[in-house]
Amino acid sequence: MNAKTPDVSADEWDELTFPRPEENEFDRVVERAITRRGFLGGVLAFGSGAAAMGPGLLSGTAAEAQAAGARFPFAPIPAHTDFTVHVPEGYTWQVLVRWGDPLFAGVEPFDHDSGGSVAASDKVFGENTDGMESFVHRGHQLLAINHEYTNRSVNLPHSDAGVPRDGADVRKLQNLQGVAVIEIRETDDGWAVVKDSPYNRRITHNTPMTIVGPAAGHDLMKTEADPTGTQSLGTMNNCGSGKTPWGTYLTCEENFNGYFGSTAQPQDQKPIQAAEGYQRYGIGANGWGYDYHLWDARFDTSKNPHEPHRVGWVVEIDPTDPARRPVKHTGLGRFKHENAEVVLARDGRVVVYMGDDERGEFLYKFVSDAPFVPGGSTEGLLDDGTLYVAKFNDDQTGEWLPLTPETTGMESPAEVMIFARKAGSAVGATTMDRPEWIATNPHAVEAYCCLTNNRNRGVKPNAGGDEAPVGGPNPRETNHYGQIVRWFPHDDDHAAVTFDWDLFVMAGNPTVHDDAYAGSSNITPGNMFNSPDGMAFDQNGLVWIQTDGDDDNSGDFAGMGNNQMLAGDPVTGEIARFMTGPQGCEVTGLCWSADRRSMFVGIQHPGGQWPDGEGLPRSSVIAIKRADNGLIG
Ligand code: FEO
Ligand code: CA
Ligand code: CA
Ligand code: CA
């Protein structure tokens, strides 16, 4: 543990570093209480199938749903608390690739003692796998996979509690993050990486990127090293992902603020910290513990105050062309991006749904000006358009508010994009319970978003001072379980600016609580979980839910076990547990093989000594199959 920066999650760190003032005015408390009572009434009705909760949703008990013929092709499994992976009977799993596995011939195998050499660190599979997507190109199966952040004490086992000792340690951490593109192949021995495939590629914190869109070239994007404001290095804290209809990969920069720090003396810090957006985006003097700023001046905000503006974007990567530079699309706004769910509007315009994962931040949607034409130019399709932010009304309607200089009072489209959070605040967007992944249903015009948890709900405003009252899709004070909101765009068109919404599920613990914290009626002692995070639909229209929650299996979380993956039926509301991960891990990232007979799932920051059973724990991607090699989604 770094003495300066405790070894805490990024969201906990933001809270510690940039504490929000507590609200305690009497009238606000009363107002919240009223809202909450109103909701609790709604919950009771919810359980008995009230129309208020949306058409067809949970219109009966979970048992009735099961009797009606659940579509799950597996027998749900119980919670587990051990250090391995569990899947249902009739399914198998194997490790596909682990942190440190060489992607090229001649690269040294992983060494448990050192955590791998600096020289090999950009030629191996990176750490902390997260969002991923699969592609088929000329008969080759490719996976593009994010490496979100590093467990420093695991990656640098010989440094003192993971604190980088020198520039080489920093370079190793920079190389173990970013993105990997790998070719994979299935043989009689199972799935494996094709070593030395011409498609294998590592993108790190130092890979050259091109910046395009409304903010490209703006003064706030310029640095001494790049006076044009159009060429940056690296993509950082790559959390969720997306895939375009034209076959490229989208990687989303989330907790980028933690990489920056300042070497200025404490008395000189004030003007640096006063820079616009530093407070709102959590750019501090010490960083999260990577200590890049001590060894790499690019990350020292006293020397490069605009460098933080060049991260926090969605980046497009062509997995089929290793020579092609990744592109940062500033038209999609700058915030702590979770994923980028791309879907086409009725007229072919490109719609991108995006969440900003911090307590009380917003949900966004981009709609392109031009339609996508198969085989046509895709230039501008992720930049020239309108960025909207969501406003949810308590009556289960909502609207997308456009973010422009006119609506926000901000000076230019560039500033609207660079400080998208500020723009969202200006138009009165709804503060959300940490929006994580968004997924759209291939069989219905509807979108789902995991609101993972928010212990500040009803307690504190967000970093911009926007209040976070209990209500709407964020109905529980001090929400430590999370919920999944879904919305139904009007006119069955994802480009529509109005929608209806409901909650697909409120996670909770019915063995501990008998109020709203027990969860919605589709939560039972047999399927309970907390903190939904990753999410994707399969071709059959089942929604797969991955968790990143409290796995101590006690108190409020008793009986939930390790983090896990469940399947949900959007029609009946039924939810069933499919997989559990090793203790300590988060389950995140999901995609399928081309033949849909294998499902690839990411295991991030596992505990114990998983999966090798010795030495260091290694974040890995696993492949899950049916024993009869049947379709798996
Ligand atoms: Fe990286 Fe919001 O999860
Ligand atoms: Ca996540
Ligand atoms: Ca999370
Ligand atoms: Ca994570």
XYZ file of C-alpha atoms and ligand atoms in Angstrom:
639
model
C 0.000 0.000 0.000
C 1.299 3.416 -0.916
C 1.641 5.511 2.205
C 0.408 8.599 0.404
C -2.494 7.021 -1.384
C -4.299 4.207 0.338
C -4.955 1.117 -1.725
C -8.627 1.797 -2.332
C -10.890 1.581 -5.339
C -10.953 4.530 -7.710
C -14.385 5.648 -6.548
C -13.449 5.402 -2.877
C -10.306 7.367 -3.645
C -12.234 10.141 -5.342
C -14.402 10.359 -2.273
C -11.424 10.584 0.086
C -9.528 13.055 -2.054
C -12.387 15.312 -2.977
C -14.862 15.034 -0.117
C -18.304 16.398 -0.905
C -20.081 18.549 1.652
C -22.770 16.673 3.533
C -26.297 17.969 3.124
C -28.189 18.346 6.322
C -30.671 21.183 5.868
C -33.875 20.223 7.569
C -36.172 20.936 4.622
C -34.119 18.815 2.247
C -34.249 15.909 4.641
C -38.007 16.191 4.908
C -38.396 16.404 1.149
C -36.327 13.253 0.675
C -38.277 11.378 3.290
C -41.521 12.138 1.507
C -40.122 10.979 -1.798
C -38.870 7.817 -0.192
C -42.186 7.003 1.435
C -43.814 7.480 -1.933
C -41.414 5.030 -3.452
C -41.852 2.424 -0.749
C -45.528 2.381 -1.559
C -44.495 1.800 -5.130
C -42.343 -1.137 -4.158
C -45.228 -2.919 -2.522
C -47.254 -2.406 -5.668
C -44.239 -3.470 -7.729
C -44.325 -6.883 -6.101
C -47.959 -7.371 -6.991
C -47.484 -6.413 -10.599
C -48.506 -2.770 -10.630
C -48.905 -1.294 -14.088
C -46.885 1.643 -12.800
C -43.721 -0.381 -13.196
C -44.044 -0.802 -16.924
C -45.682 -3.049 -19.439
C -45.259 -6.735 -18.822
C -42.636 -6.262 -16.157
C -42.674 -8.603 -13.236
C -46.381 -9.132 -13.618
C -46.248 -12.009 -11.208
C -43.938 -13.773 -8.864
C -40.627 -15.314 -9.823
C -42.204 -18.738 -9.330
C -44.909 -17.888 -11.828
C -42.290 -16.737 -14.278
C -40.491 -20.035 -13.883
C -43.717 -21.952 -14.376
C -44.387 -19.945 -17.525
C -41.305 -21.509 -19.019
C -38.089 -19.637 -18.385
C -35.788 -19.416 -21.339
C -32.646 -20.162 -19.387
C -30.929 -23.167 -20.916
C -29.123 -23.990 -17.662
C -29.842 -24.970 -14.077
C -28.980 -21.983 -11.848
C -26.047 -22.463 -9.477
C -25.731 -21.500 -5.817
C -23.472 -18.729 -4.510
C -19.854 -19.712 -3.858
C -17.106 -18.271 -1.696
C -14.054 -20.225 -2.814
C -11.113 -19.399 -5.062
C -12.265 -20.882 -8.327
C -14.853 -20.529 -11.084
C -18.193 -22.365 -11.025
C -20.518 -22.931 -13.987
C -23.749 -24.973 -14.234
C -23.804 -28.703 -14.760
C -23.268 -29.502 -18.413
C -20.903 -26.558 -18.900
C -17.105 -26.368 -18.802
C -14.607 -23.532 -18.445
C -10.929 -23.075 -19.244
C -8.461 -20.213 -18.994
C -7.918 -18.623 -22.404
C -5.253 -16.049 -21.502
C -3.732 -14.659 -18.306
C -1.940 -11.468 -17.372
C 1.685 -11.877 -18.441
C 1.135 -14.533 -21.114
C 3.435 -13.777 -24.082
C 1.664 -12.705 -27.267
C 4.762 -13.194 -29.389
C 7.352 -15.938 -29.811
C 10.654 -15.306 -28.054
C 9.032 -13.371 -25.215
C 9.898 -14.803 -21.816
C 7.165 -16.798 -20.054
C 5.509 -15.210 -17.023
C 7.649 -15.191 -13.888
C 5.748 -15.355 -10.592
C 8.691 -13.948 -8.682
C 9.154 -10.710 -10.645
C 5.706 -10.294 -12.212
C 7.505 -10.165 -15.568
C 10.244 -7.914 -16.892
C 9.892 -4.331 -18.064
C 11.219 -5.341 -21.483
C 8.449 -7.913 -21.948
C 5.671 -5.794 -20.464
C 4.330 -4.455 -23.780
C 4.542 -7.854 -25.473
C 2.403 -9.797 -23.018
C -1.295 -9.866 -22.165
C -1.918 -6.902 -19.858
C -3.424 -6.869 -16.395
C -6.980 -6.421 -15.124
C -8.985 -7.483 -18.126
C -12.239 -5.570 -18.604
C -14.476 -4.785 -21.605
C -13.911 -6.918 -24.685
C -15.412 -7.555 -28.103
C -14.895 -10.265 -30.708
C -14.305 -9.792 -34.418
C -13.913 -12.062 -37.406
C -11.569 -10.901 -40.147
C -10.702 -13.024 -43.173
C -11.348 -16.183 -41.212
C -9.323 -15.030 -38.192
C -11.015 -14.712 -34.804
C -9.836 -11.639 -32.974
C -10.531 -10.355 -29.487
C -9.966 -6.750 -28.458
C -9.663 -6.547 -24.675
C -9.211 -3.697 -22.208
C -6.645 -3.696 -19.423
C -8.214 -1.269 -17.036
C -5.724 -0.595 -14.258
C -2.928 -2.324 -12.358
C -2.707 -3.976 -8.979
C 0.611 -2.325 -8.244
C 1.680 -4.592 -5.420
C 1.067 -7.604 -7.673
C 2.756 -6.123 -10.749
C 5.733 -4.813 -8.790
C 6.188 -7.559 -6.196
C 9.649 -6.322 -5.213
C 8.758 -2.700 -4.666
C 7.536 -1.525 -1.299
C 3.790 -2.127 -1.384
C 3.589 -1.477 -5.096
C 5.078 2.027 -5.049
C 7.115 2.500 -8.262
C 10.807 2.821 -7.415
C 11.925 4.371 -10.681
C 11.000 5.199 -14.243
C 11.318 1.548 -15.252
C 8.649 0.507 -12.745
C 6.394 3.260 -14.089
C 7.036 2.123 -17.656
C 6.074 -1.422 -16.688
C 2.775 -0.243 -15.205
C 2.108 1.900 -18.297
C 2.715 -1.110 -20.527
C 0.514 -3.520 -18.587
C -2.536 -1.303 -19.140
C -4.388 -0.141 -22.232
C -5.721 -2.617 -24.767
C -4.731 -5.952 -26.284
C -5.791 -7.259 -29.672
C -5.218 -11.002 -29.943
C -5.977 -13.687 -32.429
C -7.439 -16.819 -30.852
C -8.043 -20.305 -32.183
C -9.882 -23.367 -30.913
C -8.289 -26.790 -31.246
C -8.948 -30.168 -29.640
C -7.081 -28.825 -26.617
C -9.411 -25.861 -26.286
C -8.949 -22.158 -26.947
C -5.519 -20.523 -27.105
C -3.890 -17.308 -28.260
C -2.217 -17.570 -31.680
C 1.275 -16.455 -30.740
C 2.893 -14.213 -33.325
C -0.352 -13.600 -35.201
C 0.109 -10.436 -37.302
C -3.020 -9.131 -35.569
C -1.603 -9.421 -32.057
C -1.046 -5.955 -30.710
C -0.612 -4.096 -27.459
C -1.784 -0.537 -27.049
C -0.374 1.068 -23.911
C -0.216 4.374 -22.067
C 2.389 5.473 -24.606
C 0.837 4.475 -27.952
C 0.355 7.443 -30.348
C -3.300 8.461 -30.809
C -5.042 10.902 -33.128
C -7.609 13.290 -31.639
C -10.596 14.220 -33.809
C -13.968 15.888 -33.334
C -15.168 19.180 -31.863
C -12.409 19.485 -29.230
C -9.477 18.545 -31.497
C -7.049 21.431 -31.830
C -8.717 23.541 -29.135
C -6.299 25.470 -26.911
C -7.299 23.342 -23.895
C -6.077 20.262 -25.783
C -2.628 21.660 -26.612
C 0.529 20.742 -24.744
C 4.167 21.635 -25.174
C 4.803 18.285 -26.847
C 1.742 18.640 -29.096
C 1.095 22.278 -30.002
C -1.599 21.139 -32.452
C -3.825 19.560 -29.804
C -4.487 16.633 -32.140
C -1.875 13.985 -31.234
C -1.716 12.398 -27.808
C -0.074 9.379 -26.253
C -1.857 6.428 -24.757
C -5.335 5.415 -23.762
C -5.950 5.059 -20.045
C -8.163 3.242 -17.567
C -9.942 1.406 -20.342
C -13.048 0.114 -18.677
C -16.035 -0.901 -20.797
C -16.075 -1.330 -24.534
C -18.214 -1.086 -27.629
C -18.303 -2.229 -31.196
C -19.286 -0.220 -34.245
C -21.436 -1.548 -37.114
C -18.363 -1.058 -39.317
C -16.252 -3.495 -37.306
C -14.080 -1.329 -35.095
C -13.516 -1.522 -31.352
C -14.422 1.238 -28.928
C -12.478 1.465 -25.678
C -13.657 3.801 -22.954
C -11.408 5.838 -20.658
C -12.759 5.817 -17.111
C -10.807 6.801 -13.970
C -8.113 8.701 -15.873
C -7.744 11.304 -13.156
C -5.803 8.907 -10.935
C -2.763 8.952 -13.244
C -2.068 12.647 -12.779
C -0.244 14.393 -9.970
C 1.855 17.450 -9.393
C 5.437 18.028 -8.286
C 4.755 21.651 -7.364
C 5.393 22.673 -3.780
C 2.244 22.656 -1.637
C 2.142 26.481 -1.526
C 2.118 26.553 -5.348
C -0.650 23.979 -5.748
C -3.619 26.250 -5.404
C -3.564 27.865 -8.875
C -2.992 24.448 -10.484
C -5.932 22.892 -8.676
C -8.055 25.908 -9.550
C -7.875 25.029 -13.255
C -11.291 24.553 -14.803
C -12.601 21.037 -14.399
C -9.852 19.831 -12.055
C -12.243 19.652 -9.117
C -15.139 18.209 -11.102
C -12.984 15.512 -12.693
C -10.966 14.821 -9.561
C -7.520 15.830 -10.847
C -5.482 16.060 -7.648
C -1.895 16.646 -6.575
C -1.011 13.075 -5.587
C -2.818 10.720 -7.954
C -4.136 7.280 -7.090
C -0.698 5.794 -6.386
C 0.757 5.177 -9.856
C 3.239 8.021 -9.205
C 3.629 8.586 -12.933
C 4.085 12.312 -12.310
C 7.274 11.678 -10.318
C 8.940 9.853 -13.212
C 7.193 11.004 -16.391
C 6.639 14.769 -16.734
C 3.686 14.259 -19.082
C 1.623 13.316 -16.015
C 2.872 16.236 -13.904
C 0.088 18.828 -13.996
C 2.452 21.553 -12.774
C 4.270 21.134 -16.100
C 1.474 19.933 -18.389
C -1.812 21.313 -17.086
C -3.723 20.412 -20.284
C -2.630 16.794 -20.466
C -5.623 15.585 -18.375
C -7.944 17.080 -21.027
C -6.567 14.558 -23.512
C -7.986 11.582 -21.613
C -11.503 10.716 -20.552
C -12.642 9.979 -24.111
C -13.894 7.077 -26.200
C -11.177 5.691 -28.474
C -11.725 3.785 -31.717
C -9.344 0.984 -32.667
C -9.304 -1.032 -35.875
C -8.541 -4.576 -34.660
C -7.763 -5.717 -38.196
C -4.974 -3.219 -38.859
C -2.170 -3.027 -36.280
C -0.565 -0.154 -38.180
C -3.593 2.092 -37.834
C -3.489 4.729 -35.089
C -6.245 4.669 -32.517
C -8.591 7.665 -32.772
C -9.981 9.646 -29.841
C -13.494 10.881 -30.627
C -14.170 14.095 -28.763
C -17.732 14.248 -30.082
C -18.657 11.624 -27.484
C -17.773 13.892 -24.562
C -15.179 13.712 -21.819
C -16.112 12.017 -18.576
C -15.376 8.775 -16.732
C -16.648 6.580 -19.512
C -17.938 3.131 -18.688
C -18.872 1.604 -22.058
C -20.177 2.751 -25.433
C -23.257 0.883 -26.627
C -23.729 1.534 -30.327
C -27.067 0.992 -32.018
C -28.629 2.393 -35.176
C -31.632 4.705 -35.194
C -34.530 3.873 -37.501
C -33.050 6.061 -40.205
C -29.559 4.605 -39.834
C -28.038 7.372 -37.731
C -25.507 6.160 -35.186
C -26.635 6.245 -31.560
C -24.088 5.749 -28.772
C -25.276 5.295 -25.192
C -22.682 6.058 -22.508
C -22.546 6.191 -18.714
C -20.298 8.288 -16.483
C -19.352 6.066 -13.558
C -19.061 8.274 -10.544
C -21.508 8.876 -7.755
C -24.176 11.276 -8.957
C -22.891 11.653 -12.509
C -24.934 11.341 -15.692
C -26.096 9.175 -18.588
C -25.336 10.380 -22.112
C -26.393 9.653 -25.662
C -24.799 10.717 -28.929
C -26.752 10.787 -32.197
C -24.835 11.303 -35.441
C -25.946 13.803 -38.067
C -25.414 11.388 -40.935
C -26.646 7.813 -41.244
C -24.333 4.815 -41.373
C -24.189 3.428 -44.882
C -22.677 -0.075 -45.099
C -19.486 0.167 -47.114
C -19.618 3.978 -47.059
C -17.344 6.438 -45.279
C -17.585 6.392 -41.494
C -15.803 9.700 -41.007
C -17.626 11.938 -38.568
C -20.103 9.273 -37.482
C -18.777 9.421 -33.903
C -18.085 13.165 -33.841
C -20.508 15.136 -35.998
C -23.820 14.990 -34.209
C -25.530 15.874 -30.953
C -24.492 14.842 -27.474
C -27.438 14.549 -25.084
C -27.720 13.952 -21.358
C -30.591 12.129 -19.668
C -33.259 13.625 -17.460
C -35.501 11.090 -15.733
C -38.854 12.235 -14.395
C -40.527 10.619 -11.400
C -43.574 9.753 -13.550
C -41.483 7.222 -15.472
C -40.951 9.424 -18.486
C -37.708 11.041 -19.465
C -35.987 13.190 -22.031
C -32.610 13.622 -23.655
C -31.354 17.189 -23.271
C -28.963 18.423 -25.983
C -25.595 19.780 -24.841
C -24.628 22.789 -26.939
C -23.207 26.254 -26.256
C -26.778 27.575 -26.503
C -28.293 25.137 -23.986
C -25.384 25.269 -21.541
C -24.128 28.839 -21.802
C -20.642 27.450 -22.459
C -18.362 29.131 -24.955
C -17.835 26.573 -27.696
C -18.685 23.031 -28.726
C -15.105 22.111 -27.757
C -15.624 23.248 -24.176
C -18.974 21.486 -23.991
C -17.207 18.250 -24.898
C -14.103 18.733 -22.706
C -16.238 19.618 -19.697
C -19.274 17.503 -20.549
C -20.047 17.028 -16.859
C -20.342 20.773 -16.414
C -22.593 20.906 -19.474
C -24.814 18.195 -18.001
C -25.096 20.125 -14.749
C -25.991 23.305 -16.637
C -29.042 21.712 -18.252
C -30.242 19.922 -15.104
C -29.442 16.291 -15.943
C -30.457 13.599 -13.458
C -27.722 12.542 -11.040
C -27.463 8.749 -11.229
C -26.296 5.917 -8.976
C -23.004 5.359 -10.852
C -23.955 4.362 -14.419
C -21.922 1.357 -15.513
C -22.600 -0.690 -18.669
C -25.447 0.047 -21.026
C -26.787 -2.704 -23.293
C -29.498 -2.657 -25.947
C -31.885 -5.526 -26.598
C -31.496 -6.912 -30.142
C -35.159 -8.004 -30.071
C -36.778 -4.795 -28.792
C -36.089 -1.074 -28.945
C -34.983 -0.723 -25.341
C -31.777 -0.050 -23.448
C -30.615 -1.174 -19.997
C -28.082 0.465 -17.695
C -26.502 -0.958 -14.561
C -26.590 1.616 -11.769
C -24.066 -0.162 -9.647
C -24.498 1.487 -6.218
C -24.210 4.900 -4.609
C -23.760 5.276 -0.930
C -24.099 9.054 -1.367
C -27.652 8.828 -2.721
C -29.792 11.098 -0.594
C -26.729 12.036 1.433
C -24.397 14.230 -0.618
C -24.381 16.086 -3.938
C -22.086 15.052 -6.789
C -18.684 16.588 -7.449
C -20.343 19.480 -9.286
C -22.674 20.258 -6.393
C -25.766 18.826 -8.112
C -28.092 17.347 -5.565
C -28.695 13.620 -5.473
C -32.191 13.274 -4.003
C -33.868 9.902 -3.585
C -36.346 9.325 -6.386
C -36.930 8.280 -9.966
C -34.567 5.518 -11.122
C -32.398 6.093 -8.015
C -34.997 5.217 -5.403
C -32.985 4.151 -2.360
C -30.993 6.258 0.054
C -27.416 5.058 0.683
C -27.817 2.548 -2.111
C -25.276 -0.220 -1.617
C -26.993 -2.871 -3.765
C -27.623 -1.176 -7.107
C -30.358 -1.516 -9.730
C -30.821 -1.789 -13.473
C -32.859 0.926 -15.165
C -34.184 0.468 -18.664
C -35.792 2.872 -21.062
C -38.110 2.527 -24.021
C -37.431 5.238 -26.623
C -40.607 6.781 -27.980
C -41.593 5.876 -31.547
C -39.436 2.750 -31.176
C -36.499 4.889 -32.270
C -33.208 5.167 -30.379
C -32.827 8.674 -31.848
C -36.015 9.873 -30.110
C -35.520 12.590 -27.505
C -38.185 11.254 -25.136
C -38.671 7.874 -23.491
C -40.460 5.887 -20.808
C -38.472 4.050 -18.173
C -38.779 1.457 -15.441
C -36.513 -0.623 -13.229
C -35.716 -4.108 -14.508
C -34.392 -5.105 -11.121
C -33.422 -3.630 -7.803
C -30.738 -5.785 -6.235
C -31.108 -6.440 -2.540
C -31.057 -9.021 0.188
C -34.447 -10.544 1.093
C -32.824 -12.657 3.817
C -31.720 -9.547 5.707
C -34.284 -6.870 4.805
C -38.020 -6.654 4.388
C -38.178 -3.186 2.887
C -36.858 -1.708 -0.379
C -33.406 -3.093 0.476
C -34.784 -6.608 0.050
C -34.804 -5.839 -3.653
C -37.532 -6.079 -6.257
C -39.779 -9.129 -6.511
C -37.478 -10.859 -9.013
C -34.759 -11.064 -6.349
C -34.857 -14.197 -4.228
C -32.505 -15.849 -1.716
C -31.475 -18.058 -4.633
C -30.330 -15.390 -7.082
C -29.331 -12.388 -5.004
C -26.307 -10.300 -5.912
C -25.072 -6.751 -5.491
C -23.522 -4.055 -7.663
C -24.425 -4.953 -11.237
C -21.740 -3.618 -13.580
C -20.940 -5.448 -16.865
C -23.882 -6.275 -19.095
C -24.554 -7.607 -22.594
C -27.416 -9.161 -24.515
C -27.004 -12.414 -26.380
C -28.608 -13.192 -29.723
C -31.540 -14.878 -27.982
C -32.444 -11.713 -26.125
C -31.262 -12.792 -22.675
C -29.394 -10.116 -20.776
C -26.196 -11.202 -19.003
C -25.343 -9.302 -15.849
C -21.896 -9.246 -14.227
C -21.165 -7.985 -10.756
C -18.457 -5.899 -9.104
C -19.676 -5.781 -5.575
C -19.005 -6.553 -1.963
C -18.086 -10.246 -1.769
C -17.486 -10.570 1.965
C -20.675 -12.674 2.168
C -21.728 -11.242 5.517
C -24.122 -8.671 6.962
C -26.029 -6.922 4.189
C -24.232 -9.156 1.697
C -24.754 -12.479 3.493
C -25.531 -15.288 1.092
C -24.460 -13.433 -2.040
C -21.019 -15.001 -2.192
C -18.372 -14.059 -4.718
C -18.903 -11.806 -7.706
C -20.797 -13.541 -10.441
C -22.626 -13.533 -13.732
C -26.373 -13.997 -14.051
C -28.797 -14.155 -16.924
C -32.003 -12.137 -16.996
C -35.130 -12.568 -19.051
C -36.327 -9.112 -20.163
C -39.846 -10.421 -20.737
C -40.560 -12.176 -17.427
C -38.019 -10.372 -15.250
C -36.619 -13.669 -14.060
C -32.933 -13.751 -13.126
C -30.749 -16.832 -12.646
C -27.146 -17.227 -11.513
C -24.942 -18.788 -14.203
C -21.376 -18.408 -12.988
C -19.401 -17.420 -9.927
C -15.827 -16.147 -9.938
C -12.957 -16.722 -7.544
C -13.073 -14.799 -4.280
C -11.797 -11.240 -4.568
C -12.499 -10.927 -8.269
C -14.847 -8.818 -10.292
C -16.502 -10.510 -13.264
C -16.312 -8.092 -16.183
C -16.228 -8.304 -19.972
C -18.302 -10.646 -22.103
C -18.372 -11.669 -25.753
C -18.900 -14.754 -27.863
C -16.957 -16.790 -30.400
C -18.026 -16.507 -34.030
C -19.950 -19.794 -33.819
C -21.502 -18.790 -30.488
C -20.479 -22.101 -28.969
C -18.075 -20.345 -26.597
C -18.536 -17.427 -24.284
C -15.522 -15.378 -23.178
C -15.694 -13.853 -19.708
C -13.179 -11.640 -17.914
C -12.001 -12.250 -14.356
C -10.496 -9.037 -13.005
C -8.355 -8.731 -9.872
C -8.872 -12.315 -8.593
C -7.853 -13.123 -5.046
C -5.807 -15.995 -3.726
C -3.479 -17.487 -6.288
C -6.011 -17.965 -9.052
C -5.691 -19.378 -11.653
C -2.241 -20.974 -11.338
C -2.665 -22.171 -7.754
C 0.758 -20.739 -6.908
C 2.491 -17.378 -6.878
C 0.670 -14.238 -7.935
C -3.033 -13.961 -8.778
C -3.476 -13.316 -12.496
C -6.401 -11.523 -14.085
C -7.582 -13.742 -16.949
C -10.128 -14.302 -19.670
C -11.916 -17.651 -19.513
C -13.840 -19.518 -22.198
C -17.100 -21.227 -21.181
C -18.688 -23.929 -23.317
C -21.481 -26.432 -23.139
C -20.128 -29.934 -22.657
C -22.163 -30.987 -25.711
C -20.673 -28.092 -27.705
C -24.102 -26.571 -28.149
C -24.890 -22.914 -28.703
C -24.305 -20.732 -25.672
C -26.158 -17.543 -26.495
Fe -14.301 0.394 -14.509
Fe -17.119 1.689 -13.756
O -16.043 0.294 -13.930
Ca -17.174 -1.600 -14.750
Ca -17.766 -1.244 -10.879
Ca -12.949 -2.877 -11.989
